[in-house]
Coordinates of N, CA, C and O in Angstrom, one line a residue:
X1 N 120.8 77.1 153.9 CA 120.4 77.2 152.5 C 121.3 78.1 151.7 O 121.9 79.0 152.3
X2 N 121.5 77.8 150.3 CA 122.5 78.8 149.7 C 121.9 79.2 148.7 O 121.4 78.6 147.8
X3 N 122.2 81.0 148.9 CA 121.7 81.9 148.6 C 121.6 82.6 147.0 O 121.8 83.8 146.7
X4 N 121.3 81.0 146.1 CA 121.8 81.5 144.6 C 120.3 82.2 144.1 O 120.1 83.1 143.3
X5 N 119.4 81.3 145.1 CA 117.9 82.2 144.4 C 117.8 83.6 143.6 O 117.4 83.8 142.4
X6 N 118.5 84.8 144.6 CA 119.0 86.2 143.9 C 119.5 86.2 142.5 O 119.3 86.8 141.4
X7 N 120.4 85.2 142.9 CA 121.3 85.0 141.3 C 120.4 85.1 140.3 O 120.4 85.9 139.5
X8 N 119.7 84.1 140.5 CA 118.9 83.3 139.0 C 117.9 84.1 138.9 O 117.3 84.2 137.8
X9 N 117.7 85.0 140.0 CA 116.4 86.1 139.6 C 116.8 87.3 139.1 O 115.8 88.0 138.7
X10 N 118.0 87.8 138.9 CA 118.4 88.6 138.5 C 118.8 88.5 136.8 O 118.5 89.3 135.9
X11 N 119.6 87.1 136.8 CA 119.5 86.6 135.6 C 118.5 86.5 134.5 O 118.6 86.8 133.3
X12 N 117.5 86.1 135.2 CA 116.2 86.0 134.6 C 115.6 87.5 133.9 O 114.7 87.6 133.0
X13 N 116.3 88.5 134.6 CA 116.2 89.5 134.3 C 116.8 90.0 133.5 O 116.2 91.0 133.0
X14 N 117.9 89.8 133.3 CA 119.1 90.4 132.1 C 118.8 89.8 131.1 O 118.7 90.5 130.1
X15 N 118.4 88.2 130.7 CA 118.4 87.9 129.7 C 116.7 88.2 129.3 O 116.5 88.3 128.1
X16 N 115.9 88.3 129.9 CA 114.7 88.8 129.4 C 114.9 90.7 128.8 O 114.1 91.4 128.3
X17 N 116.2 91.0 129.3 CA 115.9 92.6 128.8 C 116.9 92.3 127.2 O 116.8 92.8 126.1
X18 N 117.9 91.2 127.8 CA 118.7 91.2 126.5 C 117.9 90.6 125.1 O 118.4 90.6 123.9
X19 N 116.4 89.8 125.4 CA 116.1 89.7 124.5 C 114.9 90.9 123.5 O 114.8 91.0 122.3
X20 N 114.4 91.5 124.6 CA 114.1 92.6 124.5 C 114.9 93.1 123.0 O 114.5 93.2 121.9
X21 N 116.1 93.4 123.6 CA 117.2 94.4 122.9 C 117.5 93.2 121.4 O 117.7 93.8 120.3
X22 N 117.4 92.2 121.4 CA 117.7 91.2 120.4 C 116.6 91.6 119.8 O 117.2 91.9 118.7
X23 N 115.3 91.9 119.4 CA 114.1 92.2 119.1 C 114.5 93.1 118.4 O 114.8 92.8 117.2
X24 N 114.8 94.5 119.0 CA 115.2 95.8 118.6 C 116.0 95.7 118.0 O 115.7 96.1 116.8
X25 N 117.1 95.3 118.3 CA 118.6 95.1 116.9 C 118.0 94.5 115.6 O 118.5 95.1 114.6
X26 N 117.1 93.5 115.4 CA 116.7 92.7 114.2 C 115.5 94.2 113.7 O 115.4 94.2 112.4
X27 N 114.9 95.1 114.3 CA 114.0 95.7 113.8 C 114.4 97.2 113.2 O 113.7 97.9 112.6
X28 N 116.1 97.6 113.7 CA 117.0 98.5 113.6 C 117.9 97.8 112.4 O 118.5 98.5 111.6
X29 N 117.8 96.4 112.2 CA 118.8 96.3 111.0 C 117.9 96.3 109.9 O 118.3 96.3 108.7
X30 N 116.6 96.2 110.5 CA 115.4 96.0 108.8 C 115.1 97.7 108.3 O 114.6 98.2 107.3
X31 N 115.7 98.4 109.5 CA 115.5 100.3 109.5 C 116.8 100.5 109.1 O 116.8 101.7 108.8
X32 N 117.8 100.1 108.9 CA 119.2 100.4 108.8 C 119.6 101.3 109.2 O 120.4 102.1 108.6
X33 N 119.2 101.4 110.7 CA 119.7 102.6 111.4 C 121.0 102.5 112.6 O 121.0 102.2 113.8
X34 N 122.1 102.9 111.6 CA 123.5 102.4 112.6 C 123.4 103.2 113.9 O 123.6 102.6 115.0
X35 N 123.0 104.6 114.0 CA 123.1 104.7 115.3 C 122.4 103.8 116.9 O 122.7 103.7 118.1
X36 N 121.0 103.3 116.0 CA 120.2 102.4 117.3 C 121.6 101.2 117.2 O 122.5 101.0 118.1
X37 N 121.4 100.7 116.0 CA 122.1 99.6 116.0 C 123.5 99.4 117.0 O 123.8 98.3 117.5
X38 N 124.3 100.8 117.1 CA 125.4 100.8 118.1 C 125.3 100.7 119.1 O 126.1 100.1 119.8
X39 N 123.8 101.8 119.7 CA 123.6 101.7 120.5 C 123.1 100.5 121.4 O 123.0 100.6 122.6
X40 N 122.8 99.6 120.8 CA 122.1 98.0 121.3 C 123.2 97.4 121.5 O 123.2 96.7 122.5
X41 N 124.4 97.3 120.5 CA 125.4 96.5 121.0 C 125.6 96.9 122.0 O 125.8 96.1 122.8
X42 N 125.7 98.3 122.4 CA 126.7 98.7 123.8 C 126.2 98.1 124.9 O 126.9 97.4 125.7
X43 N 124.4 98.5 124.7 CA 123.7 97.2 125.8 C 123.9 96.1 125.9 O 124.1 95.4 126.9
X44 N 123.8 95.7 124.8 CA 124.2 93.8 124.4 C 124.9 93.5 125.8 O 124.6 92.8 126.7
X45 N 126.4 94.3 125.4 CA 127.8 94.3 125.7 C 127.7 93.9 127.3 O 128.2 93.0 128.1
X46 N 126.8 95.2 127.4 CA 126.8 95.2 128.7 C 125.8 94.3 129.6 O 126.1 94.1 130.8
X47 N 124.9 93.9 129.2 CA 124.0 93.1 129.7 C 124.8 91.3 129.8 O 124.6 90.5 130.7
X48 N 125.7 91.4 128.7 CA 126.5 90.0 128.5 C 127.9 90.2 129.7 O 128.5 89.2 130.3
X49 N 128.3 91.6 129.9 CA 129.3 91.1 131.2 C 128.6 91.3 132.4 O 129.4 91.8 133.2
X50 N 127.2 91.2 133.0 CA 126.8 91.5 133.6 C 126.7 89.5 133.8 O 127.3 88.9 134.6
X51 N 125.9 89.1 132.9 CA 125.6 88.0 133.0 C 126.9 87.0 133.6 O 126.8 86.2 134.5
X52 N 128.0 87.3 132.8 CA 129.3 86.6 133.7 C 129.8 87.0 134.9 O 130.4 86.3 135.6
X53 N 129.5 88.0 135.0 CA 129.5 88.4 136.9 C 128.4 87.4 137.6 O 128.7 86.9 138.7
X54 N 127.5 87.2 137.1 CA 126.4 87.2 138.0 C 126.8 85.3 137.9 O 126.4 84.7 138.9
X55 N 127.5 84.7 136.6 CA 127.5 83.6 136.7 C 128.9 83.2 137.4 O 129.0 82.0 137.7
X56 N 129.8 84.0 137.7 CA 130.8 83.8 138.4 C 130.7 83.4 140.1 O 131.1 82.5 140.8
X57 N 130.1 84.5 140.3 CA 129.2 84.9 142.1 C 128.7 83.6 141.9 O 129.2 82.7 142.6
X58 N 127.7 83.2 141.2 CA 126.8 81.7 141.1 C 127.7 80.4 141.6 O 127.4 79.6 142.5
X59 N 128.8 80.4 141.0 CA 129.6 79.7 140.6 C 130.6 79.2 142.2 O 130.6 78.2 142.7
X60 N 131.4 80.4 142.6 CA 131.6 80.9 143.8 C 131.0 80.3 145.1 O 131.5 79.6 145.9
X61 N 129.7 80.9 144.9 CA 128.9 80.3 145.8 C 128.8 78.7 145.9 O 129.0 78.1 147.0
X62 N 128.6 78.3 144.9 CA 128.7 76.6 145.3 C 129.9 76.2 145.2 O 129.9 75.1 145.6
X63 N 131.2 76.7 144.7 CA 132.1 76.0 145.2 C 132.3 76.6 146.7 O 133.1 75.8 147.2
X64 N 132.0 77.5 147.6 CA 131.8 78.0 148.8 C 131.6 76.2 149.3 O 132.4 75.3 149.6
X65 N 130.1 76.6 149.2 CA 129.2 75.8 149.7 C 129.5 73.9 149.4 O 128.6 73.1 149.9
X66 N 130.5 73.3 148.7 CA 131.2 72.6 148.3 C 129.7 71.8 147.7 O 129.3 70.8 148.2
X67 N 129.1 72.5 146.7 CA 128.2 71.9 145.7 C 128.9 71.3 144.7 O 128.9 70.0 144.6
X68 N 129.7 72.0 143.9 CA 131.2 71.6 143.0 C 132.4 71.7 143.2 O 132.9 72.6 143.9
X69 N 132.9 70.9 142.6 CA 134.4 71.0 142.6 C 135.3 72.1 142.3 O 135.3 72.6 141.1
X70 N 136.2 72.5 143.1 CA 136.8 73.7 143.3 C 137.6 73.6 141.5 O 137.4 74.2 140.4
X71 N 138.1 72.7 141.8 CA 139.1 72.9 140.5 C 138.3 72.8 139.2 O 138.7 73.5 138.3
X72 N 137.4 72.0 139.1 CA 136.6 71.9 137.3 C 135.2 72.2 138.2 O 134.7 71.2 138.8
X73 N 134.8 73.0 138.2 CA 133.1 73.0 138.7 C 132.6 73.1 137.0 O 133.1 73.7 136.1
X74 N 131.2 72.2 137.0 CA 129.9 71.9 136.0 C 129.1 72.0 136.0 O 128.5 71.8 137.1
X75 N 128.4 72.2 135.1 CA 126.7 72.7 135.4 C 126.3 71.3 135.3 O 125.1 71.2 135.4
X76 N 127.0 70.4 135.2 CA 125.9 69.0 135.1 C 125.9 68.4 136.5 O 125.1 67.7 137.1
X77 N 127.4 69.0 137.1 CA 127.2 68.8 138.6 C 126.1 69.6 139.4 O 125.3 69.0 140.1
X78 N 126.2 70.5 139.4 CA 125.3 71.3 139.7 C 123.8 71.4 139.8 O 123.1 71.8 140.7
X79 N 123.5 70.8 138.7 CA 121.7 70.5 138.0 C 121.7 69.1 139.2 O 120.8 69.0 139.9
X80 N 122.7 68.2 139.2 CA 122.8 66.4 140.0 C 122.7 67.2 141.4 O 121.9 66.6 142.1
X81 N 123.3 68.1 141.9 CA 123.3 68.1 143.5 C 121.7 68.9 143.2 O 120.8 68.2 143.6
X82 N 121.4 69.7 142.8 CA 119.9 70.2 142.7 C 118.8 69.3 142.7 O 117.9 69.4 143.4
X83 N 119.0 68.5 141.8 CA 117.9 67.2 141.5 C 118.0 66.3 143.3 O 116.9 65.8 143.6
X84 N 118.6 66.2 143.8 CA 118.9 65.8 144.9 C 118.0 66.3 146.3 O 117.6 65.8 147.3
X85 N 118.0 67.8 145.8 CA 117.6 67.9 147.0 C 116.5 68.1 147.9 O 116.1 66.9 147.9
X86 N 116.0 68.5 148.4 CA 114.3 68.6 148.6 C 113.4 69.9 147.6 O 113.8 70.7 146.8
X87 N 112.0 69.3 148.3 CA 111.3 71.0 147.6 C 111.4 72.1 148.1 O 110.6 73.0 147.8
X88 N 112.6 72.5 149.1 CA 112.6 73.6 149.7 C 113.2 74.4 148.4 O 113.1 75.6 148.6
X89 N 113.7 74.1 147.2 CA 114.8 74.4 146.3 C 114.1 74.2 145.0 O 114.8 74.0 144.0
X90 N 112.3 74.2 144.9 CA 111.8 74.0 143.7 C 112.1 75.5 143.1 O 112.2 75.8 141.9
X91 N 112.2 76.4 144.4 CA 111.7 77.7 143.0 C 113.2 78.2 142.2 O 113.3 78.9 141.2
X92 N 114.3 77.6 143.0 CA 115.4 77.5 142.3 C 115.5 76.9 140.9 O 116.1 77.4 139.9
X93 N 114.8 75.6 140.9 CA 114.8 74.4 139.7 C 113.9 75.6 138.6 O 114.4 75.8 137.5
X94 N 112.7 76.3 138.8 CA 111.7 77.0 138.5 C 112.8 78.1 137.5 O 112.9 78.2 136.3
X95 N 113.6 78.7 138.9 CA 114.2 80.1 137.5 C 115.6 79.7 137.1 O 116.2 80.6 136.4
X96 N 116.2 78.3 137.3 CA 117.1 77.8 136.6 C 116.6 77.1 135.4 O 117.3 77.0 134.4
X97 N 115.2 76.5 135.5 CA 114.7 76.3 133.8 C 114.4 77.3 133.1 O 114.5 77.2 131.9
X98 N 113.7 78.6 133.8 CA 113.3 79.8 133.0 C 114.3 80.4 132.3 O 114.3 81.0 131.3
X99 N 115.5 80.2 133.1 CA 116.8 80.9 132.3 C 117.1 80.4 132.1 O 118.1 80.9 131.6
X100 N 117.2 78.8 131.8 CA 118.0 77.7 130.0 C 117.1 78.2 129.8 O 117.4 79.4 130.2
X101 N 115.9 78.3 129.4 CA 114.9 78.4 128.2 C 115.0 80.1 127.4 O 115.1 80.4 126.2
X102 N 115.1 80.8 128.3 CA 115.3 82.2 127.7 C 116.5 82.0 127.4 O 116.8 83.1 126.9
X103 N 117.4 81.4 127.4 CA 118.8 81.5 126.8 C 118.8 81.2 126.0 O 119.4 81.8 125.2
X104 N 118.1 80.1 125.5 CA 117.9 79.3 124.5 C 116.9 80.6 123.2 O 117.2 80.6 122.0
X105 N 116.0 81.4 123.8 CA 115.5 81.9 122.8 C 116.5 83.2 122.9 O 116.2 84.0 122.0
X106 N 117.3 83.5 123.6 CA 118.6 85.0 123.3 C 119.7 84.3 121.9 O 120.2 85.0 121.0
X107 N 119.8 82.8 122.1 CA 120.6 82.3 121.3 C 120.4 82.1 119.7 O 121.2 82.0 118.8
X108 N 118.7 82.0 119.8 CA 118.2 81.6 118.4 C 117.8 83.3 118.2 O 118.6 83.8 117.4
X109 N 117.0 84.2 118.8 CA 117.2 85.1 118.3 C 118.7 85.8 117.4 O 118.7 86.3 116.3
X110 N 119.6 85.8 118.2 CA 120.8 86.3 118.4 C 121.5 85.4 116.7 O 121.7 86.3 115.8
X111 N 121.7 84.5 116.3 CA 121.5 83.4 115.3 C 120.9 84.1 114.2 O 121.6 84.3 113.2
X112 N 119.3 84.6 114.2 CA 118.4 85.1 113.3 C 119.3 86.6 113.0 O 119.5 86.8 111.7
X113 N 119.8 87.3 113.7 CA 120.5 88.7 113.9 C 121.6 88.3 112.8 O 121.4 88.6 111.6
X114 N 122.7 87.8 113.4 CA 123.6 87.5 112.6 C 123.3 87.1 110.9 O 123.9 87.3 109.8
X115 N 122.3 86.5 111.1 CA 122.6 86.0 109.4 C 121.9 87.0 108.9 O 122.5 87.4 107.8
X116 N 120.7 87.8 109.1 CA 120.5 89.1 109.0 C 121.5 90.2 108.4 O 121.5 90.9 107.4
X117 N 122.5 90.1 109.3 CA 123.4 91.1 109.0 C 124.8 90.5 108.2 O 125.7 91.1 107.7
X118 N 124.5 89.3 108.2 CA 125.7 88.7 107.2 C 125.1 89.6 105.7 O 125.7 90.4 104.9
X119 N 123.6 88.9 105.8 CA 123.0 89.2 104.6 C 122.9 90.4 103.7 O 122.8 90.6 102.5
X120 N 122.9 91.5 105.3 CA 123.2 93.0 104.5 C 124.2 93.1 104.3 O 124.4 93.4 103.1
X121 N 125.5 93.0 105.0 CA 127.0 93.0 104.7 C 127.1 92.6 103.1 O 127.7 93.3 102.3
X122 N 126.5 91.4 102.9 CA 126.7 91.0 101.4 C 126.3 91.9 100.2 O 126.9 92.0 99.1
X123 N 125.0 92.4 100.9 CA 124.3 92.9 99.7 C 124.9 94.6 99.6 O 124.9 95.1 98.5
X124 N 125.3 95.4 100.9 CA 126.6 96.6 100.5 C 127.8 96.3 99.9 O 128.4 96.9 99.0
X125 N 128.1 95.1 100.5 CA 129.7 95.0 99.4 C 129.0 94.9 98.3 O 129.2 95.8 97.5
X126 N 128.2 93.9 97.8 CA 127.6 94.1 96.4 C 127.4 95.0 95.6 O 127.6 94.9 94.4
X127 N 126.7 96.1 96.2 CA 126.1 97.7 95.8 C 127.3 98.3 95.9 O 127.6 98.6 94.7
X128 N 128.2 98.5 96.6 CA 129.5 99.1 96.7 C 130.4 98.2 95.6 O 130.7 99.0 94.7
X129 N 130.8 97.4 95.5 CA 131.2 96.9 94.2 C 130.7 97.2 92.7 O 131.5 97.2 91.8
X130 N 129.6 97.5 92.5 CA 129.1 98.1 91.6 C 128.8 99.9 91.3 O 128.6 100.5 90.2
X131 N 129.0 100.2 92.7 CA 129.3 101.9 92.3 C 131.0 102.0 91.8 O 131.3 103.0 91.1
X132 N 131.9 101.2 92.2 CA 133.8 101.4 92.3 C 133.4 100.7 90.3 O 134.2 100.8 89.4
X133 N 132.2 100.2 90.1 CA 132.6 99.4 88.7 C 132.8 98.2 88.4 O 132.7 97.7 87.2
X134 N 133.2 97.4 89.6 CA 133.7 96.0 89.4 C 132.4 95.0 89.5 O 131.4 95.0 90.1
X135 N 132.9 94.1 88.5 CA 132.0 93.0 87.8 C 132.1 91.9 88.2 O 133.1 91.3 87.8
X136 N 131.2 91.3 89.0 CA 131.6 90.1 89.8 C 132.1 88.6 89.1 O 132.4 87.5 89.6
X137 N 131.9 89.1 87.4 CA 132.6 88.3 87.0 C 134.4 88.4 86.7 O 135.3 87.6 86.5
X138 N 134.4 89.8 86.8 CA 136.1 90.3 86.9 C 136.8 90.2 87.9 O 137.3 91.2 88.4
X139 N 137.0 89.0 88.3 CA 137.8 89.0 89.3 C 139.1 87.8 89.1 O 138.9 86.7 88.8
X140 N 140.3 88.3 89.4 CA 141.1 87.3 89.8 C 141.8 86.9 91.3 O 141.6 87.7 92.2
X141 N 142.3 85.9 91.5 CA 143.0 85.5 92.8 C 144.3 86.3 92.4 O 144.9 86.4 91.4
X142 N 144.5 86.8 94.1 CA 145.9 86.8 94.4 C 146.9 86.1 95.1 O 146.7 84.9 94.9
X143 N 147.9 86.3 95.8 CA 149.2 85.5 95.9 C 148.2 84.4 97.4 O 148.5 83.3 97.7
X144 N 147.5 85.0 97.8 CA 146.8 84.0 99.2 C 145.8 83.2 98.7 O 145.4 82.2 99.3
X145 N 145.2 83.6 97.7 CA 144.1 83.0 97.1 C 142.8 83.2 97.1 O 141.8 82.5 96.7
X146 N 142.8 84.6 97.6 CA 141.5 85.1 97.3 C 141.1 86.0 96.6 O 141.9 86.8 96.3
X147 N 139.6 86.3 96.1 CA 139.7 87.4 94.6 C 139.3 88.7 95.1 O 138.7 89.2 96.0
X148 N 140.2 89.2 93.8 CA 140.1 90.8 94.2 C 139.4 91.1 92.5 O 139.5 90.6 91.3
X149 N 138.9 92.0 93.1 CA 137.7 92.1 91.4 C 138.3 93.3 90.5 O 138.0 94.4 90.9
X150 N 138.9 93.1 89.8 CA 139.2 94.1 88.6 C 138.8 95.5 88.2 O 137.9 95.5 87.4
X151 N 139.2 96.4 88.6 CA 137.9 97.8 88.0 C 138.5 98.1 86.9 O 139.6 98.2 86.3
X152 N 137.0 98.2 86.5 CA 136.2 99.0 85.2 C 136.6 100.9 85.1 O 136.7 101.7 86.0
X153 N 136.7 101.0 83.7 CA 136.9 102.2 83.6 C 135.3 102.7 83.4 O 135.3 103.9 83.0
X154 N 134.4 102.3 83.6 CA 133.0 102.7 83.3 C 132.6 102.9 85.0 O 132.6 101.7 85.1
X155 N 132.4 103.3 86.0 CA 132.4 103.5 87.2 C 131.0 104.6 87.4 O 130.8 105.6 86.7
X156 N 130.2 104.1 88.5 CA 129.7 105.4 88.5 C 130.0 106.6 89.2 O 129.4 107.6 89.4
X157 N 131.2 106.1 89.6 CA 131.5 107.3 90.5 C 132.3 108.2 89.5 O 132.4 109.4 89.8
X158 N 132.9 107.6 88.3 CA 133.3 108.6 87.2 C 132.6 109.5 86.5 O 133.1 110.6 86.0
X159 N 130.9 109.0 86.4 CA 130.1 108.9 85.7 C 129.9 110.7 85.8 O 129.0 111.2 85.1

């Protein structure tokens, strides 16, 4: 038998802590608190090269075990020799769907995050645009083609 069971249980565990942490980042950007906020990426960071270790070892193992092909191994191969094989390998099928599906919600969380923080990014450059004075109607293009906004001699930082 090959011994990916570990894999996928461990997996199952990273990405349930990383969603955890996806939770927390979205609840730190509504607090705008940069220190949690850094501190989640570091986890992020690290929970995400954890996950490519663990998908590498995965990976390894069944080209070991000549599940896939050494040179292009696929997960579509992989799911085809799985469907194949007996129930001794259900609880495999079990935490290989648990982890698509929690991937699936680290992905859409992670999606909700980002545009989150697009949205604040916009709305500081905006506020910071208007303490320097500049009027988002004052703006011209430069030599690349993008606009650079004009300052005002009325500023509140002159103020």
């Amino acid at each position: 038998m090959i011994p990916i069971a570990p894999i996928f249980i461990r997996s199952k565990e990273v990405l349930e802590k990383l969603s955890a942490l996806l939770d927390e980042e979205r609840f730190a950007y509504g607090e705008s608190d940069s220190d949690t906020i850094i501190n989640i990426a570091e986890q992020k960071q690290a929970l995400l090269d954890e996950m490519n270790q663990l998908n590498e070892k995965r990976v390894n193992i069944l080209i070991k075990f000549d599940v896939v092909d050494r040179k292009k191994p696929t997960e579509e191969e992989f799911k085809h020799w799985l469907n194949l094989q007996d129930s001794s390998l259900d609880n495999v099928r079990l935490l290989m769907n648990e982890c698509e599906t929690l991937l699936q919600v680290c992905k859409t969380k992670n999606n909700t995050n980002a545009r989150v923080l697009n949205t604040l990014q916009k709305r500081n450059k905006h506020l910071f645009e208007l303490l320097q004075g500049h009027n988002s109607k004052n703006k011209v293009y430069t030599s690349r083609g993008s606009t650079h906004p004009i300052s005002s001699k009325h500023t509140l930082g002159r103020a």
